[in-house]
Amino acid sequence: MQQTAETSALPSPRIIAVAGASALEGGNYYGARVLTNLVEAGVKAEICPVNPRLAGSQLYGLPVYGSLSDLPTPPDMVFVVTPPRFVIPTLEEAAGLGAAVSVVVTAGSGDESERRAFRACISELARTSSMRIIGPNSMGVMNGALSLNGSFASGTIGGYVPPGSIACLSQSGATLSAMLQWFGGSKVGFSWLVSTGDESATGIEDLMQAMVGDENVRSIMLFLEGVGDGAAFRRAALAARQAGKPVTMLQVGKTDKGREAVMSHTGRIAGTREIFAAVAQETGIIETESLVEFFGTARTMAQCPKRRGGLPRNRRAAVVSVSGGAASLSADQLYALGWELPAFSTAMIAAIADATGQADVHNPADIGGVWRNPDKMAKAITTIAKDNSIDTIFLPMAAGGPFAEGVARAIVSAAKAITQDVFISWVGMSDAVRKLFDDAGIPVFDDFPLAVRAAEACAKFSESQADQAEVDELMRVLSSARVSARTAPAAASPVWTVTETLEDLRQAGLPCAAFDVAHELDSDDIVARAERIGFPVALKLSSPGLNHKSDDGGVAIGLGDGPAVAAAVAQFEAVAARKSLTGLSVLIQKMERGAELLVGIKRDPAFGPVLVTGLGGTLAELHAEIAATCLPTTPAMLHHLLMRNSRLNKILDGYRGQPAADRDALVSFLADFASWALSKGDGLQEVDLNPIMVSGRRISIVDGRAAWN
């Protein structure tokens, strides 16, 4: 059972070896826990404990072998729970025997250099063999369908892993343990659960690709602390989108506090949070903000990834509640996410009255008077469902006392008879009520905001599935980039001033406002250059030591004649003297008018170059709302990029009488700028074009700066 491709699924093992197996009493705790969980879970495979100290004895009635080579049949899967010094020899032995997968539970020891060497050895062994190595420092690997619990998790009863179609990949072992307890009593369960550990050889990106290729996996959960290979992560997430497998993600460490921006607006306002949001947008990943939301949304995606009958989810809802206050609160939360609550027609209001005896019921609906009558509750739901303008029905409920189970059964019955999605929030829900909904596969939550966010996740997934052509095109672009990647020569200087940046952009054919450059603060020369360009002009003092020209008095705009230019030069001389600037030059530039945009590039350690857009000029930091997309990308994704920034959208649509921007022209410009940035190779760290001026089809780069490593 050889695993040679990064896209191959994890195998269903026939022979499982536990190297470092031990007894719970007086032995290696982790080796004992892994063996105990495997035995108690009843894995559908032969278990072979391996421990040279215990060779010839028995553990759980199983014979203990002195080495992997002593096994009657070579193992498919090996759990390595030995002391650190035995890990590499054990892995070499497993690879030699043809094991498909080894899971290294053992963590490295020693100082940082020793741990680094340990991880490097594991990586090299995986590279030179056909064996997939997970870990080190992994809590283990589990599979509900196989009754496989190869972990030291203590959060299961009898090692039980609930079977199902979710694959969970976690960079936190404790999160897996918590998840097993949270899902323990649910009908929703897992195909694979993998603790990725230190990812010395197999990253979460490769494992996600493997889950996409596994026919028993229908949805994927990611608990993410970081990504090592951003390009591989994008490809795997896009492959999941192509395969129709929803990916629910909880990503921690978003603030990126430890990484300092180089020297640009782009660097300061585009951090880890924005970059992961960009990847989620293009790949259809569903982001969550807490463990409860993460677990609840993933469960929902497993229960109802698609609406019944393949109908669309257009964010049009009806709210049916037993309290006017709850109905109003629910409406507020739905409107906040951009959902609609279509008004009931006169005919619908009359039909609800006939079905329930409740007159004048509107959307959101308070039908508190029929709470004790399950039949009328069911009729209210099925009557409202006849309105084809409603895609989703929300039911915010409360404890209910002795009536709760009867009402819950009525809701289950009604939900089976309609095509709309049904989402329930039930404050004070009993275990019996929860089980009724869980058995029926109806998403139920303890609080309404969680229900709304799960419904929003379903709507986003539906959207992501609507246009596969643009996803296919992006995948082709990424695949081509993977083949043709190259590194351009490094820049001569670590910082390009505005003059250097604009000159390079102009030579590449990008639209820069007409400009000239004076390399001395010579008033007569600068006036002459301004006259040749044509008034009005702007002057910008340029120096490697001048990061924010406007703040430091290094910009003069709207200069209409020679004396005004001469006065600005005198001002620049004072700025240069005060700040002891060197490498001076002056940019003389034709004044341009239009909407001011920020366009930039930031190189992320994992994802590479990221294109950033936002409001430009002096508003770039005051209104730091930005949208980002990883490169390379496609024109379709660039159009989506422009749509994601609400303030920028208002400007582009023609705010307060300004000409509306030609979005096709702007997308073409962004594509050309992205190509320019990619051509510079890995040395380019940041670029700040702030502002570019946009008026109709006319686009002009006015200012720029670049940083290199």
PDB file of C-alpha atoms in Angstrom, residues 20 61 110 124 149-150 169 200 213 215 276 307 314 316 360-361 364 367 398 409 422 460 542 603 615 645:
ATOM      1  CA  GLY A  20       6.958   2.161  21.964  1.00  0.00           C
ATOM      2  CA  GLY A  61      -3.527 -10.184  25.188  1.00  0.00           C
ATOM      3  CA  GLY A 110      17.349  18.892  23.384  1.00  0.00           C
ATOM      4  CA  GLU A 124      14.595  14.074   4.438  1.00  0.00           C
ATOM      5  CA  ASN A 149      -8.218   5.764  17.577  1.00  0.00           C
ATOM      6  CA  GLY A 150      -4.477   5.982  17.216  1.00  0.00           C
ATOM      7  CA  LEU A 169      -7.097  18.492  10.446  1.00  0.00           C
ATOM      8  CA  SER A 200       8.262  18.245   9.626  1.00  0.00           C
ATOM      9  CA  GLY A 213      -9.111  12.826  -2.742  1.00  0.00           C
ATOM     10  CA  GLU A 215     -14.331   9.586  -1.334  1.00  0.00           C
ATOM     11  CA  PHE A 276      -6.280  34.606   5.341  1.00  0.00           C
ATOM     12  CA  ARG A 307     -30.477  22.897   0.107  1.00  0.00           C
ATOM     13  CA  ASN A 314     -30.426  33.624  -1.587  1.00  0.00           C
ATOM     14  CA  ARG A 316     -34.159  35.461   2.109  1.00  0.00           C
ATOM     15  CA  ASP A 360     -52.152  39.708  11.284  1.00  0.00           C
ATOM     16  CA  VAL A 361     -48.864  37.747  11.477  1.00  0.00           C
ATOM     17  CA  PRO A 364     -40.676  38.220  11.546  1.00  0.00           C
ATOM     18  CA  ILE A 367     -46.953  33.080  16.942  1.00  0.00           C
ATOM     19  CA  ALA A 398     -37.075  28.712  24.412  1.00  0.00           C
ATOM     20  CA  ARG A 409     -41.427  16.631  17.014  1.00  0.00           C
ATOM     21  CA  VAL A 422     -34.618  25.170   8.755  1.00  0.00           C
ATOM     22  CA  LYS A 460     -21.467  31.247   1.230  1.00  0.00           C
ATOM     23  CA  SER A 542      12.434  62.076  -2.501  1.00  0.00           C
ATOM     24  CA  ARG A 603       5.050  39.601   0.440  1.00  0.00           C
ATOM     25  CA  LEU A 615      -8.701  54.127  -0.047  1.00  0.00           C
ATOM     26  CA  ASN A 645     -14.225  46.918   0.073  1.00  0.00           C
TER      27      ASN A 645
END
